[in-house]
CSV table of C-alpha atoms and ligand atoms in Angstrom, one decimal:
chain,number,residue,atom,x,y,z
A,1,UNK,CA,-45.4,37.0,3.2
A,2,UNK,CA,-42.3,38.3,4.9
A,3,UNK,CA,-40.2,36.4,2.5
A,4,UNK,CA,-41.9,37.9,-0.5
A,5,UNK,CA,-41.3,41.3,0.8
A,6,UNK,CA,-37.6,40.6,1.3
A,7,UNK,CA,-37.4,39.4,-2.3
A,8,UNK,CA,-38.8,42.7,-3.6
A,9,UNK,CA,-36.1,44.6,-1.6
A,10,UNK,CA,-33.4,42.4,-3.0
A,11,UNK,CA,-34.4,42.9,-6.6
A,12,UNK,CA,-34.3,46.7,-6.2
A,13,UNK,CA,-30.6,46.8,-5.3
A,14,UNK,CA,-29.0,46.0,-8.7
A,15,UNK,CA,-30.2,49.2,-10.2
A,16,UNK,CA,-28.1,51.1,-7.7
A,17,UNK,CA,-25.0,48.9,-7.9
A,18,UNK,CA,-24.9,48.0,-11.6
A,19,UNK,CA,-22.8,51.1,-12.6
A,20,UNK,CA,-19.9,49.9,-10.3
A,21,UNK,CA,-19.6,46.8,-12.4
A,22,UNK,CA,-19.2,48.9,-15.6
A,23,UNK,CA,-16.0,50.5,-14.4
A,24,UNK,CA,-13.3,47.8,-14.0
A,25,UNK,CA,-10.9,50.0,-11.9
A,26,UNK,CA,-13.3,50.1,-9.0
A,27,UNK,CA,-12.6,47.8,-6.1
A,28,UNK,CA,-16.2,47.5,-4.8
A,29,UNK,CA,-17.6,44.6,-6.8
A,30,UNK,CA,-20.0,43.0,-4.4
A,31,UNK,CA,-23.0,44.0,-6.5
A,32,UNK,CA,-21.4,43.1,-9.8
A,33,UNK,CA,-24.1,42.1,-12.4
A,34,UNK,CA,-22.9,41.2,-15.9
A,35,UNK,CA,-22.1,38.4,-18.2
A,36,UNK,CA,-18.5,37.2,-18.5
A,37,UNK,CA,-17.0,35.1,-21.3
A,38,UNK,CA,-15.3,31.9,-20.3
A,39,UNK,CA,-12.5,31.6,-22.8
A,40,UNK,CA,-11.5,28.1,-22.0
A,41,UNK,CA,-15.1,26.7,-22.3
A,42,UNK,CA,-16.3,29.2,-24.9
A,43,UNK,CA,-19.4,30.1,-23.0
A,44,UNK,CA,-21.0,32.9,-21.1
A,45,UNK,CA,-21.2,33.0,-17.3
A,46,UNK,CA,-23.9,35.2,-15.8
A,47,UNK,CA,-22.6,37.0,-12.7
A,48,UNK,CA,-25.6,38.2,-10.6
A,49,UNK,CA,-23.9,38.9,-7.3
A,50,UNK,CA,-26.6,41.4,-6.3
A,51,UNK,CA,-28.7,38.3,-5.5
A,52,UNK,CA,-26.3,36.7,-3.0
A,53,UNK,CA,-28.2,37.6,0.1
A,54,UNK,CA,-31.6,36.5,-1.2
A,55,UNK,CA,-33.5,34.6,1.4
A,56,UNK,CA,-33.0,30.8,1.4
A,57,UNK,CA,-34.8,28.1,3.3
A,58,UNK,CA,-33.3,25.0,1.7
A,59,UNK,CA,-31.6,22.1,3.4
A,60,UNK,CA,-28.7,22.8,5.7
A,61,UNK,CA,-25.4,21.2,4.6
A,62,UNK,CA,-23.8,18.7,7.0
A,63,UNK,CA,-20.1,18.9,7.4
A,64,UNK,CA,-17.6,16.2,8.2
A,65,UNK,CA,-16.4,16.1,11.8
A,66,UNK,CA,-13.4,18.1,12.7
A,67,UNK,CA,-12.0,15.5,15.0
A,68,UNK,CA,-11.5,12.2,13.3
A,69,UNK,CA,-9.3,9.3,14.5
A,70,UNK,CA,-6.2,8.6,12.4
A,71,UNK,CA,-7.3,4.9,11.9
A,72,UNK,CA,-10.8,3.5,11.5
A,73,UNK,CA,-11.3,-0.3,11.6
A,74,UNK,CA,-14.0,-0.4,9.0
A,75,UNK,CA,-12.5,2.2,6.6
A,76,UNK,CA,-11.8,0.5,3.2
A,77,UNK,CA,-8.8,2.8,2.6
A,78,UNK,CA,-7.0,2.6,6.0
A,79,UNK,CA,-3.8,0.4,5.9
A,80,UNK,CA,-4.2,-3.3,6.6
A,81,UNK,CA,-8.0,-3.2,6.2
A,82,UNK,CA,-9.9,-5.5,3.9
A,83,UNK,CA,-11.9,-3.9,1.0
A,84,UNK,CA,-15.3,-5.0,-0.2
A,85,UNK,CA,-13.6,-7.0,-3.1
A,86,UNK,CA,-11.8,-9.1,-0.4
A,87,UNK,CA,-8.4,-7.5,-1.2
A,88,UNK,CA,-6.4,-6.5,1.8
A,89,UNK,CA,-4.7,-3.1,1.8
A,90,UNK,CA,-1.0,-3.3,2.5
A,91,UNK,CA,0.4,-1.6,5.6
A,92,UNK,CA,1.3,1.4,3.5
A,93,UNK,CA,3.4,4.3,4.9
A,94,UNK,CA,2.9,7.1,2.4
A,95,UNK,CA,0.7,7.0,-0.7
A,96,UNK,CA,-1.2,3.9,-1.9
A,97,UNK,CA,-2.6,3.3,-5.4
A,98,UNK,CA,-5.0,0.5,-6.3
A,99,UNK,CA,-7.5,-0.4,-9.0
A,100,UNK,CA,-11.0,0.8,-8.1
A,101,UNK,CA,-13.1,-2.1,-6.8
A,102,UNK,CA,-16.2,-0.7,-8.4
A,103,UNK,CA,-14.8,0.8,-11.6
A,104,UNK,CA,-16.8,2.8,-14.0
A,105,UNK,CA,-14.4,2.0,-16.8
A,106,UNK,CA,-12.3,-1.2,-16.9
A,107,UNK,CA,-10.2,-3.2,-19.4
A,108,UNK,CA,-12.5,-6.2,-18.8
A,109,UNK,CA,-15.7,-4.2,-19.5
A,110,UNK,CA,-17.7,-6.1,-22.2
A,111,UNK,CA,-15.9,-6.1,-25.5
A,112,UNK,CA,-18.9,-7.3,-27.5
A,113,UNK,CA,-21.8,-4.8,-27.1
A,114,UNK,CA,-25.0,-4.7,-29.0
A,115,UNK,CA,-24.8,-2.5,-32.1
A,116,UNK,CA,-27.4,0.4,-31.8
A,117,UNK,CA,-30.0,1.4,-34.3
A,118,UNK,CA,-29.7,4.1,-36.9
A,119,UNK,CA,-27.5,7.0,-36.2
A,120,UNK,CA,-26.6,5.9,-32.6
A,121,UNK,CA,-23.0,4.8,-31.7
A,122,UNK,CA,-21.5,3.0,-28.8
A,123,UNK,CA,-18.1,1.6,-27.8
A,124,UNK,CA,-16.9,-0.6,-24.9
A,125,UNK,CA,-16.4,1.2,-21.5
A,126,UNK,CA,-12.7,0.3,-21.7
A,127,UNK,CA,-10.3,2.1,-19.3
A,128,UNK,CA,-8.6,1.9,-15.9
A,129,UNK,CA,-10.1,3.4,-12.8
A,130,UNK,CA,-7.8,3.8,-9.8
A,131,UNK,CA,-7.8,5.2,-6.3
A,132,UNK,CA,-4.9,7.1,-4.7
A,133,UNK,CA,-4.8,7.3,-0.9
A,134,UNK,CA,-2.8,10.4,0.1
A,135,UNK,CA,-1.7,9.1,3.4
A,136,UNK,CA,-2.2,6.1,5.7
A,137,UNK,CA,-3.8,8.5,8.2
A,138,UNK,CA,-7.6,8.5,8.0
A,139,UNK,CA,-7.8,12.1,9.2
A,140,UNK,CA,-4.9,13.8,7.3
A,141,UNK,CA,-6.4,15.8,4.4
A,142,UNK,CA,-4.4,17.2,1.5
A,143,UNK,CA,-4.5,20.6,3.2
A,144,UNK,CA,-2.8,19.1,6.3
A,145,UNK,CA,0.0,17.1,4.5
A,146,UNK,CA,3.5,18.3,5.0
A,147,UNK,CA,5.1,19.9,1.9
A,148,UNK,CA,7.5,16.9,1.2
A,149,UNK,CA,4.4,14.6,1.2
A,150,UNK,CA,2.5,16.9,-1.2
A,151,UNK,CA,5.6,16.8,-3.5
A,152,UNK,CA,5.6,13.0,-3.2
A,153,UNK,CA,1.9,12.9,-4.1
A,154,UNK,CA,2.5,15.2,-7.1
A,155,UNK,CA,5.1,12.7,-8.3
A,156,UNK,CA,2.7,9.8,-7.9
A,157,UNK,CA,0.1,11.8,-10.0
A,158,UNK,CA,2.8,12.3,-12.6
A,159,UNK,CA,3.8,8.7,-12.6
A,160,UNK,CA,0.2,7.6,-13.0
A,161,UNK,CA,-0.4,10.1,-15.8
A,162,UNK,CA,2.7,8.8,-17.7
A,163,UNK,CA,2.1,5.1,-17.0
A,164,UNK,CA,-1.6,5.1,-18.0
A,165,UNK,CA,-1.2,7.7,-20.7
A,166,UNK,CA,1.5,5.6,-22.4
A,167,UNK,CA,-1.0,2.8,-23.1
A,168,UNK,CA,-2.3,2.7,-26.7
A,169,UNK,CA,-5.8,2.0,-25.4
A,170,UNK,CA,-5.9,5.1,-23.2
A,171,UNK,CA,-6.7,8.5,-24.7
A,172,UNK,CA,-6.9,10.6,-21.6
A,173,UNK,CA,-6.1,10.4,-17.9
A,174,UNK,CA,-8.4,12.4,-15.6
A,175,UNK,CA,-7.1,12.8,-12.0
A,176,UNK,CA,-9.6,14.3,-9.6
A,177,UNK,CA,-10.5,14.6,-6.0
A,178,UNK,CA,-14.1,14.8,-4.7
A,179,UNK,CA,-14.0,16.1,-1.1
A,180,UNK,CA,-16.9,16.3,1.2
A,181,UNK,CA,-20.3,14.7,1.6
A,182,UNK,CA,-21.9,17.5,-0.5
A,183,UNK,CA,-20.1,16.2,-3.5
A,184,UNK,CA,-21.0,12.6,-2.7
A,185,UNK,CA,-18.0,11.4,-0.7
A,186,UNK,CA,-19.0,9.5,2.4
A,187,UNK,CA,-15.5,8.3,3.3
A,188,UNK,CA,-13.3,11.2,4.6
A,189,UNK,CA,-10.1,9.2,4.3
A,190,UNK,CA,-8.1,11.5,2.0
A,191,UNK,CA,-7.9,10.1,-1.5
A,192,UNK,CA,-8.4,11.0,-5.2
A,193,UNK,CA,-9.4,9.0,-8.2
A,194,UNK,CA,-8.1,8.4,-11.7
A,195,UNK,CA,-10.2,7.7,-14.7
A,196,UNK,CA,-8.0,6.6,-17.6
A,197,UNK,CA,-10.4,6.4,-20.5
A,198,UNK,CA,-10.6,5.5,-24.2
A,199,UNK,CA,-12.1,9.0,-24.9
A,200,UNK,CA,-11.2,12.5,-23.9
A,201,UNK,CA,-13.4,14.3,-21.4
A,202,UNK,CA,-15.4,17.1,-22.8
A,203,UNK,CA,-13.9,20.0,-20.9
A,204,UNK,CA,-10.4,19.0,-21.7
A,205,UNK,CA,-11.3,18.5,-25.4
A,206,UNK,CA,-12.8,22.0,-25.5
A,207,UNK,CA,-9.8,23.5,-23.7
A,208,UNK,CA,-7.4,21.8,-26.0
A,209,UNK,CA,-9.2,22.9,-29.1
A,210,UNK,CA,-9.5,26.6,-28.1
A,211,UNK,CA,-5.9,26.6,-26.8
A,212,UNK,CA,-4.6,25.4,-30.1
A,213,UNK,CA,-6.7,27.8,-32.1
A,214,UNK,CA,-5.6,30.8,-29.9
A,215,UNK,CA,-1.9,29.8,-30.4
A,216,UNK,CA,-2.4,29.6,-34.2
A,217,UNK,CA,-4.2,33.0,-34.2
A,218,UNK,CA,-2.0,35.0,-31.9
A,219,UNK,CA,1.2,33.0,-31.4
A,220,UNK,CA,0.6,32.9,-27.7
A,221,UNK,CA,-0.9,30.2,-25.4
A,222,UNK,CA,-4.4,31.2,-24.3
A,223,UNK,CA,-3.7,30.4,-20.7
A,224,UNK,CA,-0.7,32.8,-20.7
A,225,UNK,CA,-3.1,35.5,-21.8
A,226,UNK,CA,-5.4,34.6,-19.0
A,227,UNK,CA,-2.5,34.8,-16.5
A,228,UNK,CA,-1.6,38.2,-17.9
A,229,UNK,CA,-5.1,39.5,-17.5
A,230,UNK,CA,-5.3,38.2,-13.9
A,231,UNK,CA,-1.9,39.7,-13.1
A,232,UNK,CA,-2.8,43.1,-14.6
A,233,UNK,CA,-6.1,43.2,-12.7
A,234,UNK,CA,-4.7,41.7,-9.5
A,235,UNK,CA,-8.0,41.6,-7.6
A,236,UNK,CA,-8.5,37.9,-8.0
A,237,UNK,CA,-5.0,36.6,-7.2
A,238,UNK,CA,-4.8,34.4,-4.1
A,239,UNK,CA,-1.1,33.6,-3.8
A,240,UNK,CA,2.0,32.9,-5.9
A,241,UNK,CA,5.7,32.1,-5.8
A,242,UNK,CA,8.4,32.2,-8.5
A,243,UNK,CA,6.8,29.7,-10.9
A,244,UNK,CA,3.2,29.0,-9.8
A,245,UNK,CA,0.1,31.1,-9.3
A,246,UNK,CA,-3.4,30.7,-7.8
A,247,UNK,CA,-6.4,32.8,-8.7
A,248,UNK,CA,-10.1,33.0,-8.8
A,249,UNK,CA,-10.7,33.3,-12.5
A,250,UNK,CA,-12.6,36.4,-13.9
A,251,UNK,CA,-15.1,34.0,-15.4
A,252,UNK,CA,-15.6,31.8,-12.2
A,253,UNK,CA,-18.8,29.7,-12.4
A,254,UNK,CA,-18.7,28.7,-8.7
A,255,UNK,CA,-18.3,31.2,-5.8
A,256,UNK,CA,-14.9,30.0,-4.7
A,257,UNK,CA,-13.7,28.5,-8.0
A,258,UNK,CA,-9.9,28.6,-8.1
A,259,UNK,CA,-7.2,27.7,-10.6
A,260,UNK,CA,-3.6,26.8,-9.7
A,261,UNK,CA,-1.2,26.9,-12.6
A,262,UNK,CA,2.5,27.1,-13.4
A,263,UNK,CA,3.4,30.4,-15.0
A,264,UNK,CA,5.1,28.7,-17.9
A,265,UNK,CA,3.1,26.6,-20.4
A,266,UNK,CA,3.5,22.9,-19.8
A,267,UNK,CA,1.3,20.2,-21.3
A,268,UNK,CA,1.2,18.2,-18.0
A,269,UNK,CA,2.6,17.7,-14.6
A,270,UNK,CA,5.2,15.5,-16.3
A,271,UNK,CA,6.9,18.5,-17.9
A,272,UNK,CA,7.4,20.5,-14.7
A,273,UNK,CA,10.9,20.8,-13.4
A,274,UNK,CA,11.7,19.8,-9.8
A,275,UNK,CA,11.6,23.4,-8.7
A,276,UNK,CA,8.3,24.0,-10.4
A,277,UNK,CA,6.9,20.8,-8.8
A,278,UNK,CA,7.9,22.1,-5.4
A,279,UNK,CA,6.5,25.5,-6.2
A,280,UNK,CA,3.2,23.9,-7.3
A,281,UNK,CA,3.1,21.9,-4.0
A,282,UNK,CA,3.6,25.0,-2.0
A,283,UNK,CA,0.9,27.1,-3.7
A,284,UNK,CA,-1.5,24.1,-3.6
A,285,UNK,CA,-0.9,23.7,0.1
A,286,UNK,CA,-1.5,27.4,0.8
A,287,UNK,CA,-4.7,27.4,-1.3
A,288,UNK,CA,-6.1,24.3,0.5
A,289,UNK,CA,-5.3,25.8,3.9
A,290,UNK,CA,-7.0,29.0,3.0
A,291,UNK,CA,-10.1,27.0,1.9
A,292,UNK,CA,-10.3,25.2,5.2
A,293,UNK,CA,-9.6,28.3,7.2
A,294,UNK,CA,-12.4,30.3,5.5
A,295,UNK,CA,-15.1,28.7,7.6
A,296,UNK,CA,-13.0,26.5,9.8
A,297,UNK,CA,-14.4,23.3,8.3
A,298,UNK,CA,-13.0,20.7,5.9
A,299,UNK,CA,-13.8,22.7,2.8
A,300,UNK,CA,-15.6,20.6,0.2
A,301,UNK,CA,-14.6,20.8,-3.4
A,302,UNK,CA,-14.1,19.0,-6.7
A,303,UNK,CA,-10.5,19.3,-7.9
A,304,UNK,CA,-9.4,18.2,-11.3
A,305,UNK,CA,-6.0,18.2,-13.0
A,306,UNK,CA,-6.3,19.5,-16.6
A,307,UNK,CA,-3.5,17.8,-18.5
A,308,UNK,CA,-3.2,17.1,-22.2
A,309,UNK,CA,-4.9,14.1,-23.6
A,310,UNK,CA,-2.6,11.1,-24.3
A,311,UNK,CA,-4.0,10.0,-27.6
A,312,UNK,CA,-1.2,11.5,-29.7
A,313,UNK,CA,-3.1,14.5,-30.9
A,314,UNK,CA,-1.8,18.0,-31.6
A,315,UNK,CA,-2.1,19.8,-28.2
A,316,UNK,CA,0.2,22.7,-28.7
A,317,UNK,CA,-0.8,25.6,-26.6
A,318,UNK,CA,-2.4,23.5,-23.8
A,319,UNK,CA,-1.3,24.8,-20.4
A,320,UNK,CA,-1.5,22.3,-17.5
A,321,UNK,CA,-3.5,23.6,-14.5
A,322,UNK,CA,-5.6,22.4,-11.5
A,323,UNK,CA,-9.1,23.6,-11.1
A,324,UNK,CA,-11.1,23.7,-7.9
A,325,UNK,CA,-14.9,23.8,-8.1
A,326,UNK,CA,-16.2,24.1,-4.5
A,327,UNK,CA,-20.0,23.6,-4.4
A,328,UNK,CA,-20.7,25.9,-1.4
A,329,UNK,CA,-21.5,29.6,-1.5
A,330,UNK,CA,-21.7,29.9,2.3
A,331,UNK,CA,-20.9,27.4,5.1
A,332,UNK,CA,-24.4,25.9,4.9
A,333,UNK,CA,-25.5,27.0,1.4
A,334,UNK,CA,-25.0,24.8,-1.6
A,335,UNK,CA,-24.9,26.2,-5.2
A,336,UNK,CA,-27.7,24.2,-6.8
A,337,UNK,CA,-27.4,23.6,-10.5
A,338,UNK,CA,-30.9,24.2,-11.9
A,339,UNK,CA,-32.6,25.8,-14.9
A,340,UNK,CA,-29.8,27.9,-16.3
A,341,UNK,CA,-27.1,25.4,-15.7
A,342,UNK,CA,-28.8,22.0,-16.2
A,343,UNK,CA,-31.5,23.2,-18.5
A,344,UNK,CA,-29.7,25.9,-20.5
A,345,UNK,CA,-26.1,24.9,-20.1
A,346,UNK,CA,-24.7,28.2,-18.9
A,347,UNK,CA,-23.8,29.1,-15.3
A,348,UNK,CA,-25.4,31.8,-13.2
A,349,UNK,CA,-23.2,32.9,-10.3
A,350,UNK,CA,-24.7,34.7,-7.4
A,351,UNK,CA,-21.4,36.0,-6.2
A,352,UNK,CA,-18.6,38.4,-7.3
A,353,UNK,CA,-15.3,36.6,-8.1
A,354,UNK,CA,-13.4,39.7,-6.9
A,355,UNK,CA,-15.1,39.6,-3.5
A,356,UNK,CA,-14.7,35.9,-3.0
A,357,UNK,CA,-11.0,36.2,-4.0
A,358,UNK,CA,-10.6,38.9,-1.4
A,359,UNK,CA,-12.0,36.6,1.3
A,360,UNK,CA,-9.6,33.8,0.4
A,361,UNK,CA,-6.6,36.1,0.1
A,362,UNK,CA,-7.3,37.3,3.7
A,363,UNK,CA,-7.0,33.8,5.2
A,364,UNK,CA,-3.9,32.7,7.0
A,365,UNK,CA,-1.6,30.0,5.6
A,366,UNK,CA,-1.5,28.2,9.0
A,367,UNK,CA,-4.2,25.6,9.1
A,368,UNK,CA,-6.8,26.3,11.8
A,369,UNK,CA,-6.3,22.9,13.4
A,370,UNK,CA,-2.6,23.6,13.8
A,371,UNK,CA,-3.2,27.2,15.0
A,372,UNK,CA,-5.5,25.7,17.7
A,373,UNK,CA,-2.8,23.2,18.8
A,374,UNK,CA,-0.2,26.0,19.0
A,375,UNK,CA,-2.4,28.0,21.2
A,376,UNK,CA,-3.3,25.2,23.6
B,401,ZN,ZN1,-9.3,5.4,6.5
B,402,ZN,ZN1,-9.1,23.7,-17.2
């Protein structure tokens, strides 16, 4: 009964706050309620931030421990350990790349597959799936790596993109990190994955298509126009240096969604200068530390690098960037994908991108674990 009453109260607030959303110069955006166009995906996002405090009695989210050892004997990613395939990890000192023992795509996936009926199509699941360990230390997340080590990791990502992308049987190289149990990762040893596939992933395909069209229509890369809009507004910027910028996009689908991008248009990491690569590492590090500091937990997210496909297509106007899609709205509150997202295909966000950006911007760029050490 009490809950129903609360619901009624919550639904009465938007009428009071809706006018604020209509005037973009206002800074108070907590109650924003409107639809925003996502220019890279060509779809609407419903922002219904007036609902963010609606009562919730779902499952509580479990977080990874804060105090992990730097080596775990039964971790299949720690140096020297034996993996499930029987392969033994080398005694690696920095990054370590290996072919995934349980690949979703592989060069030895069945070549001869049963032809389907009628209008259906299929093709072999050919590709290469790899794992990249960021560090030999089991407890050293990307946020806690030193700057030179992040630069080294960016170089490894670049090498992998170039090496795999060069292959005639690979159309696209997706580099991504799933972090945290809430996105299905049970092993906290910091690592990312690479799916080099014989097709182009849907989001990249859409971004490539709309970016090329925008360039043809306006003479400008779409992402540069997005960056101008973000700079002009300013409320969603998180941090920047000379050549790289991080922001919560206007059209964020997740509460703490965040993009990191070079200011100049480059098709992939491979095209960044050494200075831009260092700048990218710096902004990446600051963003990751802010994420962790927000609730003083290893902040879960899905991170993907959006780079041009490698199938030889026309990808003029494509602007390399990294996207973070954190699944949590609050420390113990998961954004569930339900009717609108799964059933209808458009996102409904219960939070205001401006307010979430303000929370992230306010965070220190000293990791809370280090701050703790300095104090003691
Ligand atoms: Zn480990
Ligand atoms: Zn993207």
